[in-house]
Short mmCIF file of C-alpha atoms (C1' of nucleotides) in Angstrom, two decimals:
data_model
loop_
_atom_site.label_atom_id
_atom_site.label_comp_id
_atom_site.label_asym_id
_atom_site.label_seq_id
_atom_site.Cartn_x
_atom_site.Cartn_y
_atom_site.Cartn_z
CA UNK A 25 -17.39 -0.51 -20.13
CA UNK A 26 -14.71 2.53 -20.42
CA UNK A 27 -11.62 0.92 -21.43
CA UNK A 28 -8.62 -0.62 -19.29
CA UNK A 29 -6.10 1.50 -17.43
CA UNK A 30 -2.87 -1.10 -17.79
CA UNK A 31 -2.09 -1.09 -14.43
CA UNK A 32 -1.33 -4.96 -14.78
CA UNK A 33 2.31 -4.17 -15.00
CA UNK A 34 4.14 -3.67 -11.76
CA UNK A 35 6.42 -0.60 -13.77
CA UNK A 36 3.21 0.98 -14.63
CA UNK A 37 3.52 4.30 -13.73
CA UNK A 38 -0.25 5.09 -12.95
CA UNK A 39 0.43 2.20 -10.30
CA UNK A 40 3.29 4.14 -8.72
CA UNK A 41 0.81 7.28 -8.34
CA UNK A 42 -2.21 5.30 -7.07
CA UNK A 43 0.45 3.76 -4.31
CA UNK A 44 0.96 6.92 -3.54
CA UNK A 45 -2.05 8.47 -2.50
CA UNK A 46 -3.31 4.77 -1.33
CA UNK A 47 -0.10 4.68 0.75
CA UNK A 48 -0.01 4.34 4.90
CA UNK A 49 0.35 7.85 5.17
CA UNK A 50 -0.54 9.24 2.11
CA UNK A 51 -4.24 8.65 2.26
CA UNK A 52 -4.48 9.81 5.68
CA UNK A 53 -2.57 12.81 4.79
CA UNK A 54 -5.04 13.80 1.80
CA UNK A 55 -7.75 13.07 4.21
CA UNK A 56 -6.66 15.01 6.99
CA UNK A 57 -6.08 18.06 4.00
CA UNK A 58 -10.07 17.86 2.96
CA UNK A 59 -10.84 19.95 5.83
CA UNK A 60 -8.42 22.67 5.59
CA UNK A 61 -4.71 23.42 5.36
CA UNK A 62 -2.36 22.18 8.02
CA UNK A 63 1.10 22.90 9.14
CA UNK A 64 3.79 20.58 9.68
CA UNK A 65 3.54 19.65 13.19
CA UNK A 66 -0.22 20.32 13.44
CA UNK A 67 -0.42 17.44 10.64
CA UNK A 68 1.61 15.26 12.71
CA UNK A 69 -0.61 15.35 15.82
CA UNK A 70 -3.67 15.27 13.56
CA UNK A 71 -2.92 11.63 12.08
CA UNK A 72 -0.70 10.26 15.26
CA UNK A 73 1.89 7.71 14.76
CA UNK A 74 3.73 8.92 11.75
CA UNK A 75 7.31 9.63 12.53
CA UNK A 76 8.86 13.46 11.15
CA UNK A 77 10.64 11.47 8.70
CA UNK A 78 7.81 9.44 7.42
CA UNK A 79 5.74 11.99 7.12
CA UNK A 80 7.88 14.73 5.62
CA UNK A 81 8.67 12.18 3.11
CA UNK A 82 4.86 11.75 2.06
CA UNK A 83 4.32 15.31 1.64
CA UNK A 84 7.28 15.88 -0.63
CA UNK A 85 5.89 12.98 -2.64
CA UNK A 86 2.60 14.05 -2.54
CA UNK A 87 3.70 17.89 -3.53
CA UNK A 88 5.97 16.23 -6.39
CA UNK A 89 2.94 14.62 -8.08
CA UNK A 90 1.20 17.61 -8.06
CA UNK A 91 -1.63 16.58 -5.38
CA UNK A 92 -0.71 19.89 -2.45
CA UNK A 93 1.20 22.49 -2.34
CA UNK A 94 3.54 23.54 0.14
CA UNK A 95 3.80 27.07 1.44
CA UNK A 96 7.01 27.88 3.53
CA UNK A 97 6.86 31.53 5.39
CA UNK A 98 9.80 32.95 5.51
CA UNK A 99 9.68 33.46 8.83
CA UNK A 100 11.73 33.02 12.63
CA UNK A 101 10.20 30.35 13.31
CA UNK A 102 9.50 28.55 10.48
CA UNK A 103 6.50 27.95 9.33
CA UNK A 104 5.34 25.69 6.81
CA UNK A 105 1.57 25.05 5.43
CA UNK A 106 0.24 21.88 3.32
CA UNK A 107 -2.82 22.31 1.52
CA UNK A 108 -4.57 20.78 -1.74
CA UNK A 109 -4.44 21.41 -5.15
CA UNK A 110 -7.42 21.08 -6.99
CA UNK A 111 -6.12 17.64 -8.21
CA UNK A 112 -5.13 16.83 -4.75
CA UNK A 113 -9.03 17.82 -3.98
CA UNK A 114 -9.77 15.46 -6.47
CA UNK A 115 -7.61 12.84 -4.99
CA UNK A 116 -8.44 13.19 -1.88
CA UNK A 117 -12.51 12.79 -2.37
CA UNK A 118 -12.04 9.16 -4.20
CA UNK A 119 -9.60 7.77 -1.92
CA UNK A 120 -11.60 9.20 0.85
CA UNK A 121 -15.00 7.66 -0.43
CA UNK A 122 -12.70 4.54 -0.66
CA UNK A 123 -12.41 4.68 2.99
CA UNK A 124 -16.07 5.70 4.02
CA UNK A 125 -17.37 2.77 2.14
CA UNK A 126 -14.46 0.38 3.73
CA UNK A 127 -15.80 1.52 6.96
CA UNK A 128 -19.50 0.96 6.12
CA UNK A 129 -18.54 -2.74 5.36
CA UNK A 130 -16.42 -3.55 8.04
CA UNK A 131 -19.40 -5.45 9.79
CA UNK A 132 -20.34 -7.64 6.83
CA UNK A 133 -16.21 -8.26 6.40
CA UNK A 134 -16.12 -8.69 10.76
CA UNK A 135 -18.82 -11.72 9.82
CA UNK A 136 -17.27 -12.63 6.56
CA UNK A 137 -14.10 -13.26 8.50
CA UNK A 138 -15.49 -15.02 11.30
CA UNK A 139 -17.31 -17.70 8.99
CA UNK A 140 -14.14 -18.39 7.37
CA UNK A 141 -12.28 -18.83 10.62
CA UNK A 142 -14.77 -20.64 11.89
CA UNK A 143 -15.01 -23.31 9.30
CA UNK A 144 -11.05 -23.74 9.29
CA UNK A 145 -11.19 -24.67 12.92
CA UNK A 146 -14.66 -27.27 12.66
CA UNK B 8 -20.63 16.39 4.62
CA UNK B 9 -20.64 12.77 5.61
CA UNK B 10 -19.39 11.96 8.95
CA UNK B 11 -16.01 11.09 8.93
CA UNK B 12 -14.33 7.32 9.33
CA UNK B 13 -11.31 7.44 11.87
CA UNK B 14 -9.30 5.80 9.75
CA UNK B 15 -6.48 8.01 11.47
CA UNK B 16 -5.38 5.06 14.42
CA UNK B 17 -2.87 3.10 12.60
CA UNK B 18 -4.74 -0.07 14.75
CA UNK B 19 -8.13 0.92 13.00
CA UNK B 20 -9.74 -2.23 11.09
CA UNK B 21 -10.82 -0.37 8.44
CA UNK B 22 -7.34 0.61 7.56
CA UNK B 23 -6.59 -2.96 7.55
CA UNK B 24 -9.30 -3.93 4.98
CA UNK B 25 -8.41 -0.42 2.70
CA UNK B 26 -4.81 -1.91 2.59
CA UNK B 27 -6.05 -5.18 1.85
CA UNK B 28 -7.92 -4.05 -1.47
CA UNK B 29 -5.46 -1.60 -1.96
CA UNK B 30 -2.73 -3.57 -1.86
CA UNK B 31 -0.01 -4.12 -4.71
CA UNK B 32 -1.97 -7.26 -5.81
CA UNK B 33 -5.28 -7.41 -4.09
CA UNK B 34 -6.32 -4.12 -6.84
CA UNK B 35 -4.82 -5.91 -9.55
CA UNK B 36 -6.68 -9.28 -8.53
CA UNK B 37 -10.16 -7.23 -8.06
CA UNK B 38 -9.37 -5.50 -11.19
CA UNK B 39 -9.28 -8.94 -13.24
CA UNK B 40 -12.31 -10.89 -11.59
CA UNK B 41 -14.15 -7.51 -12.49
CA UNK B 42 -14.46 -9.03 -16.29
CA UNK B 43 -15.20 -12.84 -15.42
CA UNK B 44 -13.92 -15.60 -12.82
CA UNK B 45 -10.60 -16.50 -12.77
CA UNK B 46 -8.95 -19.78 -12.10
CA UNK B 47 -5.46 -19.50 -9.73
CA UNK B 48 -3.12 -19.65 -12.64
CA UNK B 49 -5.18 -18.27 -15.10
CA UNK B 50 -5.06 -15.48 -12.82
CA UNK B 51 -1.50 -15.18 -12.34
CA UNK B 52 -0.73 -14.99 -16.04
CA UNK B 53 -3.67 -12.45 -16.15
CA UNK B 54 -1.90 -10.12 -13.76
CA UNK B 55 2.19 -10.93 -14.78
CA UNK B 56 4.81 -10.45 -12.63
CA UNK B 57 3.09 -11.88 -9.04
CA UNK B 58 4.79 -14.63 -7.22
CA UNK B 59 2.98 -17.92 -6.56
CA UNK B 60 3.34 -17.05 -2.68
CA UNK B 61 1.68 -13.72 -2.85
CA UNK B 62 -1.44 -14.47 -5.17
CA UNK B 63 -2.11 -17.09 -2.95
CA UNK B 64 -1.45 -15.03 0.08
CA UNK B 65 -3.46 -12.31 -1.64
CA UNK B 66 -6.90 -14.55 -2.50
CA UNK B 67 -6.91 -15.87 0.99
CA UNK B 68 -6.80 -12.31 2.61
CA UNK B 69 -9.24 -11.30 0.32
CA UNK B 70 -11.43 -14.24 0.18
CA UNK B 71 -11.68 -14.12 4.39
CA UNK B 72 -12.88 -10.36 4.17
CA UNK B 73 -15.68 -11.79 2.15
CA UNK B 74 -15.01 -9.41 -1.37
CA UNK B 75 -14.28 -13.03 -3.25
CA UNK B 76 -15.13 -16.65 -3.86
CA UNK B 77 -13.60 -19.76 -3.81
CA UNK B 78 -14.59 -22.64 -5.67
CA UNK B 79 -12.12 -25.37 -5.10
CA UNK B 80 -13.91 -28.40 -7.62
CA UNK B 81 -12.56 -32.31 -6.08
CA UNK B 82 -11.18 -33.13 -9.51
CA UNK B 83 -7.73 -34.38 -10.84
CA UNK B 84 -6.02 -32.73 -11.97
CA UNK B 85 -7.49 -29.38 -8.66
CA UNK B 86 -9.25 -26.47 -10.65
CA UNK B 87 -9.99 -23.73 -8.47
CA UNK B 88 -12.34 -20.66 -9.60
CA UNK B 89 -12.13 -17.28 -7.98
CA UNK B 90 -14.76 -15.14 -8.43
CA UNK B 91 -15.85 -11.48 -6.94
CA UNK B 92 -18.85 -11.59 -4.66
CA UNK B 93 -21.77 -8.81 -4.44
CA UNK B 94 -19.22 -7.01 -1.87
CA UNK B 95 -16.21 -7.83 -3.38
CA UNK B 96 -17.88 -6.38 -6.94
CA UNK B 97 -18.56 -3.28 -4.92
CA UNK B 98 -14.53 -3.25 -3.90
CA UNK B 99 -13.69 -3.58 -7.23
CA UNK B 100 -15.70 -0.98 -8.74
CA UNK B 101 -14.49 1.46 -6.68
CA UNK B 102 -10.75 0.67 -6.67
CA UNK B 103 -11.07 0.31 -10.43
CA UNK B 104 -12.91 4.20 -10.49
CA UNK B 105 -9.85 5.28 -8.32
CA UNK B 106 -7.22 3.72 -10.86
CA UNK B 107 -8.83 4.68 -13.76
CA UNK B 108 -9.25 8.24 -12.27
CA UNK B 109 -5.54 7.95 -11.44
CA UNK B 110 -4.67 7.23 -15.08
CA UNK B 111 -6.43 10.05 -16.56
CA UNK B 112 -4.53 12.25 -14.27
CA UNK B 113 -1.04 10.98 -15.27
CA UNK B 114 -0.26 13.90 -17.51
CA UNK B 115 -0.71 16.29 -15.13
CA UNK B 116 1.23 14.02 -12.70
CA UNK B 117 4.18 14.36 -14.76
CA UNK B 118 4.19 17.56 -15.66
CA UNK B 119 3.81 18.53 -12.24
CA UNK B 120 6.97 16.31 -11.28
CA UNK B 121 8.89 18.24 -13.96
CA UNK B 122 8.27 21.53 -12.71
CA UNK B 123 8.75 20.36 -9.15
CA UNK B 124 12.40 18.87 -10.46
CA UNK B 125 13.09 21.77 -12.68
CA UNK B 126 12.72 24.11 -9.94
CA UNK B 127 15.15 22.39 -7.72
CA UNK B 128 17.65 22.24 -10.50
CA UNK B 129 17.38 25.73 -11.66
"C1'" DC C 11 9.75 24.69 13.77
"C1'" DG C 12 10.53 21.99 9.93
"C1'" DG C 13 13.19 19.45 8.08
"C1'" DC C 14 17.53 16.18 6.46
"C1'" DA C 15 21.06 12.49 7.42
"C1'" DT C 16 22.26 8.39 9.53
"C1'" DC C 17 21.69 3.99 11.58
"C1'" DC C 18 19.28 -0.08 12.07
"C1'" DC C 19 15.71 -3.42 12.37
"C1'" DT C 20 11.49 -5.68 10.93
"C1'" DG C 21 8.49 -7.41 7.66
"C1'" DT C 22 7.21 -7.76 2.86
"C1'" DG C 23 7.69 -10.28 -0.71
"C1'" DG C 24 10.58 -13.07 -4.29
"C1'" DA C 25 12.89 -17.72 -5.52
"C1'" DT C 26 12.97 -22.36 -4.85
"C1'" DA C 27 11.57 -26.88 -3.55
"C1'" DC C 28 8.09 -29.98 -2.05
"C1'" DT C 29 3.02 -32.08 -1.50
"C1'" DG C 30 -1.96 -33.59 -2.32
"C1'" DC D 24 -2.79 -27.77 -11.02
"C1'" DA D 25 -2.98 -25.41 -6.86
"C1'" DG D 26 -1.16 -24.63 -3.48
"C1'" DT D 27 2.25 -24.94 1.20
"C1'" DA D 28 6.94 -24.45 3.41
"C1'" DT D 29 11.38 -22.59 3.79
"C1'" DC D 30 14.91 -19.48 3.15
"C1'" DC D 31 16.67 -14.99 2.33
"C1'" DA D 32 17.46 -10.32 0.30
"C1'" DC D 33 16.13 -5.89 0.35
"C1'" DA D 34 13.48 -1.78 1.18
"C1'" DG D 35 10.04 0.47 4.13
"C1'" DG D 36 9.95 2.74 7.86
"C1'" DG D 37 11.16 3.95 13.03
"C1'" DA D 38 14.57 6.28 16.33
"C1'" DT D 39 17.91 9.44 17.02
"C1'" DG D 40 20.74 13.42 16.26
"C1'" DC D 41 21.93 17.65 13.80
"C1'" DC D 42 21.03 22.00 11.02
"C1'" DG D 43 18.79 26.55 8.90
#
DNA sequence: CGGCATCCCTGTGGATACTG
DNA sequence: CAGTATCCACAGGGATGCCG
């Protein structure tokens, strides 16, 4: 047994990181990035139903920590491209093998839910 | 290359479970019933800084998507025992991987925030 | 196009009190 | 002891509008 991360305290800073990537958008932002490098807007349409703000907020997050890097063109118009750093890579495999096994349960938690329901009403 | 989850529609259910072992408490609850089972207060000492109102909140989401047990005993004074099942063991393995992963990277986390800070300063 | 600022509302989640 | 119920504060997050 490797020994304890202390993430048992809500100031924890490891626990502020793993929100992060974890987060709404932030996981689906890391996912969207293991394929290859997105722009701004193309990112947006890719995950659907994050607002600009939310979204822009996440990646600056996400670039702070060190998980992708942001490459702005100097250009008319702007252009802006989000991809991962190798951390980010990193980051984005767990969480994202997190989600594939999630979605390989979700019939056993589908049944799990409808037994407890089910005995709550009987 | 695995086949990926759509995890992308904010309505997907496996979004819904990811947040619910995710969650603030729900990883910090798997984390603990890793080592042995828990009873409810036990398990709020265990953990620190959770309210009554959202361990509770947090073992009943959890318990209905199957990853844990309850074992509610008909004695005075109630004793309760929560306890990870085969799934839920699974959940809490992986979570815990993603943490502990997390932890390691915390150096580079910070530095990373530093030079992201220092070059907004400079 | 890619943001940032502002406003505002909902829901999360904490504190407290009560019950079986 | 192990919860439920109620109230409420605050922050997450959406909508809109403006700027480089």
């Amino acid at each position: 047994m490797t020994e304890a991360p202390n993430v048992n305290r809500a100031t924890c800073p490891s626990r502020i990181v793993l929100e992060h990537v974890t987060s709404r958008w932030g996981l689906l932002v890391l996912a969207a990035l293991r394929e290859r490098s997105f722009r701004f807007s193309e990112l947006r349409r890719e995950i659907g139903g994050v607002s600009e703000k939310m979204l822009a907020q996440t990646l600056q997050t996400l670039e702070r920590d060190g998980f992708l890097l942001r490459d702005a063109k100097p250009v008319i118009p702007p252009r802006v491209d989000y991809s991962l750093t190798v951390m980010g890579r990193e980051a984005a495999d767990q969480v994202w093998a997190l989600a594939h096994w999630v979605e390989r349960q979700l019939p056993a938690v589908v049944e799990a839910r409808e037994s407890y329901d089910g005995a709550r009403v009987s």
